[in-house]
Amino acid sequence: ILNRITRPSLYIGTCVIVWGLTSTLIGAAFYPGAIYLLSRWYTRYELAFRSAILYGGLLISNAFGSLIAAGILSGISGMDGRLGIRAWRWSVLLHSSVCALIIRVVFNRVLRVILHRVQGAVTMLLGFWTIYLLSDYPNNGRRLSPAERRLAQVRLSQDAGEADEDTTHDSAWGGFVSAIKDPKVCIISVMNCSQLLGLSFTNFFPTPPWIFATIVCCLNAWHADRTGERFFHIAGSWWCAILGYIIGLNTISIGGRYVALFLMAAGESSFALTAV
């Protein structure tokens, strides 16, 4: 293929475009799919807390991911040059997979190029294992008894009330057009895109604010499930973030700015509720 392509710039540029498109599709599909799976098993009074646990995994990874990387990259850890591997490579290996780390240490330079493929292979193996592990719906859960399946379906039916019935005029394209015309969908899309701007600064946050944000996220969602209220549980954390930014911009005190970091991180806590 490389011999037939006369312009290397076209080949490399196309690879970058495909890489970016693939990464975009992966990020856009997983979280909504996970929320959809939860919605097929839990009632509206249970869904917020479960989705908060899922989103809390992201928050807690922000807390410990940067902490682990800082420890590895610092000169105090002594990881730089150990087993002939630079500190930044140790950070990548420990954040990717234990299997990739073992292969890198044992075979050292021989499989250096293959290592990146191994990291992807581990993810692919996890994907195949997930297909077998996850149960799709309450009516075909492989690990449920017939009585448990009926109970799960009855719970969801009672929570939904009158079931929606499809008609002969309904279609997937019609549902897509209706969603595009709904202003609420457009507003939520803009909100999600705007949130990505704030993610640019997450690596500058120390560990404790993210632990605090994870706790606030789960408690906020748990209370939202208990009360059935959504608006104030979502909008309330925004005021925490606004207050945090105001404090951070108007004080030079280290303690005051550190408290502001807690409030800024807590502003992320309600994002788990926007999908439910």
CSV table of N, CA and C in Angstrom, one decimal, residues 10-150:
chain,number,residue,atom,x,y,z
A,10,LEU,N,-0.6,12.4,2.3
A,10,LEU,CA,-2.0,12.0,2.2
A,10,LEU,C,-2.2,10.7,3.1
A,11,TYR,N,-1.2,9.8,3.1
A,11,TYR,CA,-1.3,8.6,3.9
A,11,TYR,C,-1.3,8.9,5.4
A,12,ILE,N,-0.3,9.7,5.8
A,12,ILE,CA,-0.2,10.0,7.2
A,12,ILE,C,-1.4,10.9,7.7
A,13,GLY,N,-1.8,11.8,6.8
A,13,GLY,CA,-3.0,12.7,7.2
A,13,GLY,C,-4.2,11.8,7.3
A,14,THR,N,-4.4,10.9,6.4
A,14,THR,CA,-5.6,10.0,6.5
A,14,THR,C,-5.6,9.2,7.7
A,15,CYS,N,-4.4,8.6,8.1
A,15,CYS,CA,-4.2,7.9,9.3
A,15,CYS,C,-4.6,8.7,10.6
A,16,VAL,N,-4.2,9.9,10.6
A,16,VAL,CA,-4.6,10.8,11.7
A,16,VAL,C,-6.1,11.0,11.8
A,17,ILE,N,-6.7,11.3,10.6
A,17,ILE,CA,-8.1,11.5,10.5
A,17,ILE,C,-8.9,10.3,11.0
A,18,VAL,N,-8.5,9.1,10.5
A,18,VAL,CA,-9.2,7.9,11.0
A,18,VAL,C,-9.0,7.6,12.4
A,19,TRP,N,-7.8,7.9,12.9
A,19,TRP,CA,-7.5,7.7,14.4
A,19,TRP,C,-8.4,8.6,15.2
A,20,GLY,N,-8.5,9.9,14.8
A,20,GLY,CA,-9.3,10.8,15.5
A,20,GLY,C,-10.8,10.4,15.5
A,21,LEU,N,-11.2,10.0,14.3
A,21,LEU,CA,-12.6,9.6,14.1
A,21,LEU,C,-13.0,8.4,15.0
A,22,THR,N,-12.0,7.4,15.0
A,22,THR,CA,-12.3,6.2,15.8
A,22,THR,C,-12.3,6.6,17.3
A,23,SER,N,-11.4,7.4,17.8
A,23,SER,CA,-11.4,7.8,19.2
A,23,SER,C,-12.6,8.6,19.5
A,24,THR,N,-13.1,9.4,18.6
A,24,THR,CA,-14.4,10.2,18.9
A,24,THR,C,-15.6,9.2,19.0
A,25,LEU,N,-15.7,8.3,18.1
A,25,LEU,CA,-16.8,7.3,18.2
A,25,LEU,C,-16.8,6.5,19.4
A,26,ILE,N,-15.6,6.1,19.9
A,26,ILE,CA,-15.5,5.3,21.1
A,26,ILE,C,-15.9,6.1,22.3
A,27,GLY,N,-15.5,7.3,22.4
A,27,GLY,CA,-15.8,8.1,23.5
A,27,GLY,C,-17.3,8.5,23.5
A,28,ALA,N,-17.9,8.6,22.3
A,28,ALA,CA,-19.3,9.0,22.3
A,28,ALA,C,-20.3,7.9,22.5
A,29,ALA,N,-19.8,6.7,22.4
A,29,ALA,CA,-20.7,5.5,22.5
A,29,ALA,C,-20.8,4.9,23.8
A,30,PHE,N,-19.7,4.8,24.6
A,30,PHE,CA,-19.6,4.0,25.8
A,30,PHE,C,-20.5,4.5,26.9
A,31,TYR,N,-20.4,5.8,27.3
A,31,TYR,CA,-21.1,6.3,28.4
A,31,TYR,C,-22.6,6.2,28.2
A,32,PRO,N,-23.1,6.7,27.0
A,32,PRO,CA,-24.6,6.6,26.8
A,32,PRO,C,-25.1,5.2,26.8
A,33,GLY,N,-24.2,4.3,26.2
A,33,GLY,CA,-24.6,2.8,26.2
A,33,GLY,C,-24.7,2.3,27.6
A,34,ALA,N,-23.7,2.7,28.4
A,34,ALA,CA,-23.8,2.2,29.8
A,34,ALA,C,-25.0,2.7,30.6
A,35,ILE,N,-25.3,3.9,30.3
A,35,ILE,CA,-26.5,4.5,31.0
A,35,ILE,C,-27.8,3.8,30.5
A,36,TYR,N,-27.8,3.5,29.2
A,36,TYR,CA,-29.0,2.8,28.6
A,36,TYR,C,-29.1,1.4,29.3
A,37,LEU,N,-28.0,0.7,29.4
A,37,LEU,CA,-28.0,-0.6,30.1
A,37,LEU,C,-28.6,-0.5,31.5
A,38,LEU,N,-28.1,0.5,32.2
A,38,LEU,CA,-28.6,0.7,33.6
A,38,LEU,C,-30.1,1.0,33.6
A,39,SER,N,-30.6,1.7,32.6
A,39,SER,CA,-32.0,2.1,32.6
A,39,SER,C,-32.9,0.9,32.3
A,40,ARG,N,-32.3,-0.2,31.7
A,40,ARG,CA,-33.1,-1.3,31.4
A,40,ARG,C,-33.2,-2.3,32.6
A,41,TRP,N,-32.5,-1.9,33.7
A,41,TRP,CA,-32.6,-2.8,34.9
A,41,TRP,C,-33.1,-2.1,36.2
A,42,TYR,N,-33.0,-0.8,36.2
A,42,TYR,CA,-33.3,-0.1,37.5
A,42,TYR,C,-34.4,0.9,37.2
A,43,THR,N,-35.2,1.2,38.2
A,43,THR,CA,-36.3,2.1,38.2
A,43,THR,C,-35.8,3.5,38.2
A,44,ARG,N,-36.6,4.5,38.0
A,44,ARG,CA,-36.2,5.9,38.0
A,44,ARG,C,-35.8,6.3,39.4
A,45,TYR,N,-36.2,5.6,40.5
A,45,TYR,CA,-35.8,6.0,41.8
A,45,TYR,C,-34.5,5.3,42.2
A,46,GLU,N,-33.9,4.5,41.3
A,46,GLU,CA,-32.7,3.8,41.6
A,46,GLU,C,-31.6,4.2,40.6
A,47,LEU,N,-32.0,4.8,39.5
A,47,LEU,CA,-31.0,5.0,38.4
A,47,LEU,C,-30.0,6.1,38.6
A,48,ALA,N,-30.4,7.1,39.3
A,48,ALA,CA,-29.4,8.2,39.5
A,48,ALA,C,-28.2,7.8,40.3
A,49,PHE,N,-28.4,7.1,41.4
A,49,PHE,CA,-27.3,6.6,42.3
A,49,PHE,C,-26.4,5.7,41.5
A,50,ARG,N,-27.0,4.8,40.7
A,50,ARG,CA,-26.2,3.8,39.9
A,50,ARG,C,-25.4,4.5,38.9
A,51,SER,N,-25.9,5.5,38.2
A,51,SER,CA,-25.2,6.3,37.2
A,51,SER,C,-24.1,7.1,37.9
A,52,ALA,N,-24.4,7.6,39.1
A,52,ALA,CA,-23.4,8.3,39.8
A,52,ALA,C,-22.2,7.5,40.2
A,53,ILE,N,-22.4,6.2,40.5
A,53,ILE,CA,-21.3,5.3,40.8
A,53,ILE,C,-20.5,5.1,39.5
A,54,LEU,N,-21.1,5.0,38.4
A,54,LEU,CA,-20.4,4.8,37.1
A,54,LEU,C,-19.6,6.1,36.8
A,55,TYR,N,-20.2,7.3,37.0
A,55,TYR,CA,-19.5,8.5,36.7
A,55,TYR,C,-18.4,8.8,37.8
A,56,GLY,N,-18.7,8.3,39.0
A,56,GLY,CA,-17.7,8.4,40.1
A,56,GLY,C,-16.4,7.8,39.8
A,57,GLY,N,-16.5,6.7,39.0
A,57,GLY,CA,-15.2,6.0,38.6
A,57,GLY,C,-14.3,7.0,37.8
A,58,LEU,N,-14.9,7.8,37.0
A,58,LEU,CA,-14.1,8.8,36.2
A,58,LEU,C,-13.5,9.9,37.2
A,59,LEU,N,-14.3,10.3,38.2
A,59,LEU,CA,-13.8,11.3,39.1
A,59,LEU,C,-12.7,10.8,40.0
A,60,ILE,N,-12.9,9.5,40.4
A,60,ILE,CA,-11.8,8.9,41.3
A,60,ILE,C,-10.6,8.6,40.5
A,61,SER,N,-10.7,8.3,39.2
A,61,SER,CA,-9.5,8.1,38.4
A,61,SER,C,-8.7,9.4,38.2
A,62,ASN,N,-9.4,10.5,38.2
A,62,ASN,CA,-8.8,11.8,38.2
A,62,ASN,C,-8.0,12.1,39.4
A,63,ALA,N,-8.5,11.5,40.5
A,63,ALA,CA,-7.8,11.7,41.8
A,63,ALA,C,-6.5,11.0,41.9
A,64,PHE,N,-6.6,9.7,41.5
A,64,PHE,CA,-5.4,8.8,41.8
A,64,PHE,C,-4.5,8.7,40.5
A,65,GLY,N,-5.1,8.9,39.4
A,65,GLY,CA,-4.3,8.8,38.2
A,65,GLY,C,-3.1,9.8,38.2
A,66,SER,N,-3.5,11.1,38.5
A,66,SER,CA,-2.4,12.1,38.5
A,66,SER,C,-1.5,11.9,39.7
A,67,LEU,N,-2.0,11.4,40.8
A,67,LEU,CA,-1.1,11.2,42.0
A,67,LEU,C,-0.1,10.1,41.7
A,68,ILE,N,-0.5,9.0,41.0
A,68,ILE,CA,0.4,7.9,40.7
A,68,ILE,C,1.4,8.4,39.7
A,69,ALA,N,1.0,9.1,38.7
A,69,ALA,CA,1.9,9.7,37.7
A,69,ALA,C,2.9,10.6,38.3
A,70,ALA,N,2.5,11.4,39.2
A,70,ALA,CA,3.4,12.4,39.9
A,70,ALA,C,4.5,11.6,40.7
A,71,GLY,N,4.0,10.5,41.4
A,71,GLY,CA,5.0,9.7,42.1
A,71,GLY,C,6.0,9.0,41.3
A,72,ILE,N,5.5,8.5,40.1
A,72,ILE,CA,6.5,7.8,39.2
A,72,ILE,C,7.5,8.8,38.6
A,73,LEU,N,7.0,10.0,38.1
A,73,LEU,CA,7.8,10.9,37.4
A,73,LEU,C,8.8,11.7,38.3
A,74,SER,N,8.5,11.7,39.6
A,74,SER,CA,9.3,12.5,40.5
A,74,SER,C,10.6,11.7,40.7
A,75,GLY,N,11.7,12.5,41.0
A,75,GLY,CA,13.0,11.8,41.2
A,75,GLY,C,13.0,11.0,42.5
A,76,ILE,N,12.1,11.3,43.4
A,76,ILE,CA,12.2,10.6,44.7
A,76,ILE,C,11.8,9.1,44.5
A,77,SER,N,11.0,8.8,43.6
A,77,SER,CA,10.5,7.4,43.4
A,77,SER,C,11.6,6.5,42.9
A,78,GLY,N,12.6,7.0,42.2
A,78,GLY,CA,13.7,6.2,41.7
A,78,GLY,C,13.3,5.3,40.6
A,79,MET,N,12.2,5.6,39.9
A,79,MET,CA,11.7,4.8,38.8
A,79,MET,C,12.5,5.1,37.5
A,80,ASP,N,13.1,6.3,37.4
A,80,ASP,CA,13.7,6.7,36.2
A,80,ASP,C,15.0,5.8,35.9
A,81,GLY,N,15.0,5.1,34.8
A,81,GLY,CA,16.1,4.3,34.5
A,81,GLY,C,16.1,2.9,35.1
A,82,ARG,N,15.1,2.6,35.9
A,82,ARG,CA,15.0,1.2,36.5
A,82,ARG,C,14.7,0.2,35.4
A,83,LEU,N,15.4,-0.9,35.3
A,83,LEU,CA,15.3,-1.9,34.3
A,83,LEU,C,15.5,-1.3,32.9
A,84,GLY,N,16.2,-0.2,32.8
A,84,GLY,CA,16.4,0.4,31.5
A,84,GLY,C,15.3,1.1,31.0
A,85,ILE,N,14.3,1.5,31.8
A,85,ILE,CA,13.0,2.1,31.3
A,85,ILE,C,13.0,3.5,31.9
A,86,ARG,N,12.7,4.5,31.1
A,86,ARG,CA,12.5,5.9,31.6
A,86,ARG,C,11.3,6.0,32.4
A,87,ALA,N,11.2,7.0,33.3
A,87,ALA,CA,10.1,7.2,34.2
A,87,ALA,C,8.8,7.4,33.5
A,88,TRP,N,8.8,8.2,32.4
A,88,TRP,CA,7.5,8.4,31.7
A,88,TRP,C,7.0,7.2,31.1
A,89,ARG,N,7.9,6.2,30.7
A,89,ARG,CA,7.4,5.0,30.2
A,89,ARG,C,6.8,4.1,31.3
A,90,TRP,N,7.4,4.1,32.4
A,90,TRP,CA,6.8,3.4,33.6
A,90,TRP,C,5.4,3.9,33.8
A,91,SER,N,5.2,5.2,33.7
A,91,SER,CA,3.9,5.8,34.0
A,91,SER,C,2.9,5.3,33.0
A,92,VAL,N,3.3,5.2,31.7
A,92,VAL,CA,2.4,4.7,30.6
A,92,VAL,C,2.1,3.2,30.9
A,93,LEU,N,3.1,2.4,31.2
A,93,LEU,CA,2.9,1.0,31.4
A,93,LEU,C,2.0,0.7,32.6
A,94,LEU,N,2.2,1.4,33.7
A,94,LEU,CA,1.4,1.1,34.9
A,94,LEU,C,-0.1,1.6,34.7
A,95,HIS,N,-0.3,2.6,33.8
A,95,HIS,CA,-1.6,3.1,33.6
A,95,HIS,C,-2.3,2.2,32.5
A,96,SER,N,-1.6,1.4,31.8
A,96,SER,CA,-2.2,0.7,30.7
A,96,SER,C,-2.7,-0.7,31.1
A,97,SER,N,-1.8,-1.6,31.5
A,97,SER,CA,-2.2,-2.9,31.9
A,97,SER,C,-1.0,-3.6,32.5
A,98,VAL,N,-1.3,-4.5,33.4
A,98,VAL,CA,-0.3,-5.3,34.1
A,98,VAL,C,0.4,-6.3,33.1
A,99,CYS,N,-0.4,-6.8,32.2
A,99,CYS,CA,0.1,-7.8,31.2
A,99,CYS,C,1.1,-7.1,30.3
A,100,ALA,N,0.8,-5.9,29.9
A,100,ALA,CA,1.8,-5.1,29.0
A,100,ALA,C,3.1,-4.8,29.8
A,101,LEU,N,2.9,-4.6,31.1
A,101,LEU,CA,4.1,-4.3,31.9
A,101,LEU,C,5.0,-5.5,32.0
A,102,ILE,N,4.4,-6.7,32.2
A,102,ILE,CA,5.2,-7.9,32.3
A,102,ILE,C,5.9,-8.2,31.0
A,103,ILE,N,5.2,-8.1,29.9
A,103,ILE,CA,5.8,-8.3,28.6
A,103,ILE,C,7.0,-7.4,28.4
A,104,ARG,N,6.8,-6.1,28.8
A,104,ARG,CA,7.8,-5.1,28.5
A,104,ARG,C,9.1,-5.4,29.4
A,105,VAL,N,8.9,-5.9,30.6
A,105,VAL,CA,10.0,-6.1,31.5
A,105,VAL,C,10.8,-7.4,31.1
A,106,VAL,N,10.0,-8.4,30.7
A,106,VAL,CA,10.6,-9.7,30.4
A,106,VAL,C,11.4,-9.7,29.0
A,107,PHE,N,10.7,-9.1,28.0
A,107,PHE,CA,11.3,-9.1,26.7
A,107,PHE,C,12.1,-7.9,26.4
A,108,ASN,N,11.9,-6.8,27.2
A,108,ASN,CA,12.7,-5.6,27.1
A,108,ASN,C,12.6,-5.0,25.7
A,109,ARG,N,13.7,-4.9,25.0
A,109,ARG,CA,13.7,-4.2,23.7
A,109,ARG,C,13.2,-5.0,22.6
A,110,VAL,N,13.1,-6.3,22.7
A,110,VAL,CA,12.7,-7.1,21.6
A,110,VAL,C,11.3,-6.8,21.1
A,111,LEU,N,10.4,-6.6,22.1
A,111,LEU,CA,8.9,-6.4,21.8
A,111,LEU,C,8.5,-5.0,22.1
A,112,ARG,N,9.4,-4.0,21.9
A,112,ARG,CA,9.1,-2.6,22.2
A,112,ARG,C,8.0,-2.2,21.2
A,113,VAL,N,8.1,-2.5,20.0
A,113,VAL,CA,7.1,-2.1,19.0
A,113,VAL,C,5.8,-2.8,19.2
A,114,ILE,N,5.9,-4.1,19.6
A,114,ILE,CA,4.7,-4.9,19.8
A,114,ILE,C,3.9,-4.5,21.0
A,115,LEU,N,4.5,-3.8,21.9
A,115,LEU,CA,3.9,-3.5,23.2
A,115,LEU,C,2.6,-2.7,23.0
A,116,HIS,N,2.7,-1.7,22.1
A,116,HIS,CA,1.5,-0.9,21.9
A,116,HIS,C,0.3,-1.7,21.3
A,117,ARG,N,0.6,-2.8,20.5
A,117,ARG,CA,-0.4,-3.7,20.1
A,117,ARG,C,-1.0,-4.5,21.2
A,118,VAL,N,-0.1,-4.9,22.1
A,118,VAL,CA,-0.5,-5.7,23.3
A,118,VAL,C,-1.5,-5.0,24.1
A,119,GLN,N,-1.2,-3.7,24.4
A,119,GLN,CA,-2.2,-2.9,25.2
A,119,GLN,C,-3.6,-2.8,24.5
A,120,GLY,N,-3.6,-2.7,23.2
A,120,GLY,CA,-4.9,-2.7,22.5
A,120,GLY,C,-5.5,-4.1,22.6
A,121,ALA,N,-4.7,-5.2,22.5
A,121,ALA,CA,-5.2,-6.5,22.6
A,121,ALA,C,-5.8,-6.8,23.9
A,122,VAL,N,-5.3,-6.3,25.0
A,122,VAL,CA,-5.9,-6.5,26.3
A,122,VAL,C,-7.2,-5.9,26.4
A,123,THR,N,-7.4,-4.7,25.8
A,123,THR,CA,-8.7,-4.0,25.7
A,123,THR,C,-9.7,-4.9,24.9
A,124,MET,N,-9.2,-5.4,23.8
A,124,MET,CA,-10.1,-6.2,23.0
A,124,MET,C,-10.5,-7.5,23.7
A,125,LEU,N,-9.6,-8.1,24.4
A,125,LEU,CA,-10.0,-9.3,25.2
A,125,LEU,C,-11.0,-9.0,26.2
A,126,LEU,N,-10.8,-7.8,26.9
A,126,LEU,CA,-11.8,-7.4,27.9
A,126,LEU,C,-13.2,-7.1,27.2
A,127,GLY,N,-13.2,-6.6,26.0
A,127,GLY,CA,-14.4,-6.5,25.2
A,127,GLY,C,-15.2,-7.8,25.0
A,128,PHE,N,-14.4,-8.8,24.5
A,128,PHE,CA,-15.0,-10.1,24.3
A,128,PHE,C,-15.5,-10.7,25.6
A,129,TRP,N,-14.8,-10.5,26.7
A,129,TRP,CA,-15.2,-11.0,28.0
A,129,TRP,C,-16.5,-10.3,28.4
A,130,THR,N,-16.6,-9.0,28.1
A,130,THR,CA,-17.8,-8.2,28.5
A,130,THR,C,-19.1,-8.8,27.8
A,131,ILE,N,-18.9,-9.2,26.5
A,131,ILE,CA,-20.0,-9.7,25.8
A,131,ILE,C,-20.6,-10.9,26.5
A,132,TYR,N,-19.7,-11.7,27.0
A,132,TYR,CA,-20.2,-12.9,27.8
A,132,TYR,C,-20.7,-12.6,29.2
A,133,LEU,N,-20.1,-11.6,29.8
A,133,LEU,CA,-20.4,-11.3,31.2
A,133,LEU,C,-21.8,-10.6,31.4
A,134,LEU,N,-22.0,-9.5,30.6
A,134,LEU,CA,-23.1,-8.7,30.8
A,134,LEU,C,-24.4,-9.3,30.4
A,135,SER,N,-25.5,-9.2,31.2
A,135,SER,CA,-26.8,-9.6,30.8
A,135,SER,C,-27.5,-8.4,30.1
A,136,ASP,N,-28.2,-8.7,29.0
A,136,ASP,CA,-28.8,-7.7,28.2
A,136,ASP,C,-30.0,-7.0,28.8
A,137,TYR,N,-31.1,-7.9,29.1
A,137,TYR,CA,-32.3,-7.4,29.6
A,137,TYR,C,-32.8,-8.3,30.7
A,138,PRO,N,-33.8,-7.8,31.5
A,138,PRO,CA,-34.3,-8.7,32.5
A,138,PRO,C,-35.0,-10.0,32.0
A,139,ASN,N,-35.5,-9.9,30.8
A,139,ASN,CA,-36.2,-11.1,30.3
A,139,ASN,C,-35.3,-12.2,29.8
A,140,ASN,N,-34.0,-11.9,29.6
A,140,ASN,CA,-33.1,-12.9,29.1
A,140,ASN,C,-31.8,-13.0,29.9
A,141,GLY,N,-31.9,-12.5,31.2
A,141,GLY,CA,-30.7,-12.5,32.0
A,141,GLY,C,-30.2,-14.0,32.3
A,142,ARG,N,-29.0,-14.3,31.9
A,142,ARG,CA,-28.6,-15.7,32.0
A,142,ARG,C,-28.4,-16.1,33.4
A,143,ARG,N,-28.1,-15.2,34.3
A,143,ARG,CA,-27.8,-15.6,35.7
A,143,ARG,C,-29.0,-15.4,36.6
A,144,LEU,N,-30.2,-15.2,36.0
A,144,LEU,CA,-31.4,-15.0,36.8
A,144,LEU,C,-32.3,-16.2,36.7
A,145,SER,N,-32.9,-16.5,37.8
A,145,SER,CA,-33.9,-17.6,37.8
A,145,SER,C,-35.2,-17.0,37.1
A,146,PRO,N,-36.1,-17.9,36.6
A,146,PRO,CA,-37.4,-17.4,36.0
A,146,PRO,C,-38.1,-16.5,37.0
A,147,ALA,N,-38.2,-16.8,38.3
A,147,ALA,CA,-38.9,-15.9,39.2
A,147,ALA,C,-38.2,-14.5,39.3
A,148,GLU,N,-36.9,-14.5,39.3
A,148,GLU,CA,-36.2,-13.2,39.3
A,148,GLU,C,-36.4,-12.4,38.1
A,149,ARG,N,-36.5,-13.1,36.9
A,149,ARG,CA,-36.7,-12.4,35.7
A,149,ARG,C,-38.1,-11.7,35.7
A,150,ARG,N,-39.1,-12.5,36.1
A,150,ARG,CA,-40.4,-11.9,36.2
A,150,ARG,C,-40.5,-10.7,37.2
